[in-house]
mmCIF file of C-alpha atoms in Angstrom:
data_model
loop_
_atom_site.group_PDB
_atom_site.id
_atom_site.type_symbol
_atom_site.label_atom_id
_atom_site.label_comp_id
_atom_site.label_asym_id
_atom_site.label_seq_id
_atom_site.Cartn_x
_atom_site.Cartn_y
_atom_site.Cartn_z
ATOM 1 C CA MET A 1 2.482 -13.564 2.923
ATOM 2 C CA HIS A 2 0.756 -16.972 3.119
ATOM 3 C CA ASP A 3 -0.103 -17.465 -0.483
ATOM 4 C CA ASN A 4 2.483 -17.199 -3.188
ATOM 5 C CA ARG A 5 0.431 -18.465 -6.139
ATOM 6 C CA SER A 6 -0.267 -16.150 -9.073
ATOM 7 C CA PRO A 7 -2.692 -13.300 -8.619
ATOM 8 C CA HIS A 8 -4.979 -14.807 -11.261
ATOM 9 C CA TRP A 9 -5.665 -17.828 -9.113
ATOM 10 C CA ARG A 10 -5.988 -15.872 -5.908
ATOM 11 C CA GLN A 11 -8.573 -13.617 -7.579
ATOM 12 C CA ARG A 12 -10.415 -16.686 -9.118
ATOM 13 C CA ARG A 13 -10.644 -18.272 -5.649
ATOM 14 C CA ALA A 14 -11.875 -15.029 -4.136
ATOM 15 C CA VAL A 15 -14.601 -14.635 -6.859
ATOM 16 C CA GLY A 16 -15.740 -18.094 -6.208
ATOM 17 C CA ALA A 17 -15.946 -17.561 -2.457
ATOM 18 C CA THR A 18 -18.223 -14.547 -2.982
ATOM 19 C CA GLY A 19 -20.798 -16.766 -4.843
ATOM 20 C CA ALA A 20 -20.160 -15.582 -8.307
ATOM 21 C CA GLY A 21 -19.832 -19.127 -9.507
ATOM 22 C CA ARG A 22 -18.451 -19.574 -12.989
ATOM 23 C CA ALA A 23 -18.937 -15.880 -14.010
ATOM 24 C CA LEU A 24 -15.467 -14.408 -13.472
ATOM 25 C CA ARG A 25 -15.594 -10.744 -12.675
ATOM 26 C CA SER A 26 -12.777 -8.590 -11.536
ATOM 27 C CA LEU A 27 -12.950 -7.570 -7.918
ATOM 28 C CA ILE A 28 -11.571 -4.094 -8.831
ATOM 29 C CA GLY A 29 -13.911 -1.989 -10.790
ATOM 30 C CA PRO A 30 -13.348 1.338 -12.668
ATOM 31 C CA PRO A 31 -13.323 4.525 -10.550
ATOM 32 C CA GLY A 32 -16.667 5.753 -9.529
ATOM 33 C CA ARG A 33 -16.062 9.382 -10.430
ATOM 34 C CA PRO A 34 -14.387 10.907 -13.472
ATOM 35 C CA LEU A 35 -10.664 11.558 -13.400
ATOM 36 C CA ARG A 36 -9.570 15.209 -12.860
ATOM 37 C CA PRO A 37 -8.067 17.017 -15.879
ATOM 38 C CA ARG A 38 -4.310 17.550 -15.748
ATOM 39 C CA ARG A 39 -3.316 20.808 -14.234
ATOM 40 C CA PHE A 40 -0.240 22.920 -14.671
ATOM 41 C CA PHE A 41 2.224 23.213 -11.748
ATOM 42 C CA THR A 42 5.352 25.215 -11.082
ATOM 43 C CA VAL A 43 8.568 24.263 -9.346
ATOM 44 C CA HIS A 44 10.709 26.943 -7.841
ATOM 45 C CA LEU A 45 14.438 26.280 -7.841
ATOM 46 C CA GLY A 46 16.678 28.548 -5.773
ATOM 47 C CA PHE A 47 20.316 29.315 -6.625
ATOM 48 C CA THR A 48 22.851 32.174 -6.092
ATOM 49 C CA ALA A 49 24.304 34.320 -8.745
ATOM 50 C CA PRO A 50 26.463 37.536 -8.792
ATOM 51 C CA GLY A 51 23.802 39.563 -10.584
ATOM 52 C CA ALA A 52 20.666 39.551 -12.651
ATOM 53 C CA ALA A 53 22.314 38.820 -16.030
ATOM 54 C CA ASP A 54 24.286 35.902 -14.577
ATOM 55 C CA ALA A 55 21.149 34.603 -12.897
ATOM 56 C CA ARG A 56 19.219 34.806 -16.208
ATOM 57 C CA GLU A 57 21.944 32.775 -18.028
ATOM 58 C CA GLN A 58 22.017 30.211 -15.199
ATOM 59 C CA ALA A 59 18.193 29.911 -15.158
ATOM 60 C CA VAL A 60 18.221 29.399 -18.937
ATOM 61 C CA ALA A 61 20.818 26.614 -18.626
ATOM 62 C CA TYR A 62 18.867 24.949 -15.855
ATOM 63 C CA ALA A 63 15.638 24.987 -17.817
ATOM 64 C CA GLU A 64 17.162 23.680 -20.979
ATOM 65 C CA ALA A 65 18.897 20.892 -19.105
ATOM 66 C CA LEU A 66 15.706 19.809 -17.343
ATOM 67 C CA THR A 67 13.847 19.497 -20.679
ATOM 68 C CA LEU A 68 16.564 17.173 -21.984
ATOM 69 C CA LEU A 69 16.108 14.968 -18.956
ATOM 70 C CA ARG A 70 12.371 15.280 -18.670
ATOM 71 C CA PRO A 71 10.533 16.158 -21.891
ATOM 72 C CA GLU A 72 7.266 16.843 -20.186
ATOM 73 C CA VAL A 73 8.822 20.039 -18.548
ATOM 74 C CA ALA A 74 7.308 23.078 -20.316
ATOM 75 C CA LEU A 75 10.328 25.113 -21.447
ATOM 76 C CA GLY A 76 8.191 28.067 -22.452
ATOM 77 C CA ALA A 77 6.845 28.456 -18.969
ATOM 78 C CA ALA A 78 10.163 28.894 -17.354
ATOM 79 C CA ALA A 79 10.539 32.286 -15.588
ATOM 80 C CA LEU A 80 13.091 33.980 -13.290
ATOM 81 C CA SER A 81 12.383 36.060 -10.253
ATOM 82 C CA PRO A 82 14.206 37.245 -7.185
ATOM 83 C CA ALA A 83 13.728 34.765 -4.301
ATOM 84 C CA ASP A 84 11.818 37.304 -2.165
ATOM 85 C CA ALA A 85 9.756 38.660 -5.027
ATOM 86 C CA TRP A 86 8.029 35.922 -7.024
ATOM 87 C CA HIS A 87 5.463 38.427 -8.307
ATOM 88 C CA ARG A 88 8.382 39.952 -10.412
ATOM 89 C CA ALA A 89 8.937 36.897 -12.515
ATOM 90 C CA GLU A 90 10.395 37.439 -15.906
ATOM 91 C CA ARG A 91 9.881 35.071 -18.878
ATOM 92 C CA LEU A 92 13.200 33.291 -19.916
ATOM 93 C CA PHE A 93 12.095 32.163 -23.411
ATOM 94 C CA CYS A 94 10.538 33.958 -26.278
ATOM 95 C CA GLY A 95 7.391 31.848 -26.805
ATOM 96 C CA ALA A 96 6.303 33.535 -30.008
ATOM 97 C CA VAL A 97 3.674 31.442 -31.856
ATOM 98 C CA GLY A 98 4.771 30.390 -35.370
ATOM 99 C CA PRO A 99 2.828 29.650 -38.520
ATOM 100 C CA ASP A 100 2.265 26.001 -37.624
ATOM 101 C CA GLY A 101 1.279 26.669 -33.944
ATOM 102 C CA GLU A 102 4.848 25.853 -32.658
ATOM 103 C CA ARG A 103 6.468 28.231 -30.080
ATOM 104 C CA CYS A 104 9.800 29.970 -30.246
ATOM 105 C CA VAL A 105 12.379 28.362 -27.921
ATOM 106 C CA ASP A 106 15.017 31.108 -28.169
ATOM 107 C CA VAL A 107 15.786 33.240 -25.114
ATOM 108 C CA ALA A 108 13.388 36.184 -24.551
ATOM 109 C CA GLU A 109 14.063 39.426 -26.434
ATOM 110 C CA HIS A 110 16.422 37.562 -28.917
ATOM 111 C CA PRO A 111 17.404 39.228 -32.206
ATOM 112 C CA GLY A 112 16.596 37.717 -35.521
ATOM 113 C CA PHE A 113 14.353 34.908 -36.606
ATOM 114 C CA HIS A 114 12.228 32.879 -34.161
ATOM 115 C CA HIS A 115 13.070 29.162 -34.055
ATOM 116 C CA ALA A 116 10.924 26.060 -33.411
ATOM 117 C CA PRO A 117 12.161 23.363 -30.958
ATOM 118 C CA GLY A 118 14.427 20.593 -32.106
ATOM 119 C CA PRO A 119 17.464 20.441 -34.464
ATOM 120 C CA GLY A 120 16.714 22.158 -37.740
ATOM 121 C CA GLY A 121 13.479 23.632 -36.335
ATOM 122 C CA LEU A 122 11.479 25.952 -38.549
ATOM 123 C CA GLY A 123 12.512 29.618 -38.489
ATOM 124 C CA TRP A 124 10.137 32.491 -38.963
ATOM 125 C CA GLY A 125 9.837 36.213 -38.484
ATOM 126 C CA ASP A 126 11.511 39.294 -39.728
ATOM 127 C CA GLY A 127 15.032 37.923 -39.654
ATOM 128 C CA ASP A 128 18.197 39.998 -38.997
ATOM 129 C CA ALA A 129 16.723 43.440 -39.542
#
């Protein structure tokens, strides 16, 4: 690096050298094409377990722990499948839609009320019938 002055002055000197004179314009313009919309991706984590029930419990624990560390992880999209049969994926969380548009974050096929995310989240449904 031969020039350790601030980027502002380097850019100003570069603009002057291009013949722009006193009109300061940025050398870096906006992208020429529109940005792509965000897409949904899936990460597959492999682990061992003695049986399907144990694997389900472990997968729920992993998914909940990841959402604590990274809030952008979609908890409702978590699924479990055997390593050699991804087409047999089973949903881990209920995902029922509540009255305000929130989704239930309890495990799939849970008994009782549905519960919205967060401490003290809204409960709805048929209850403990």
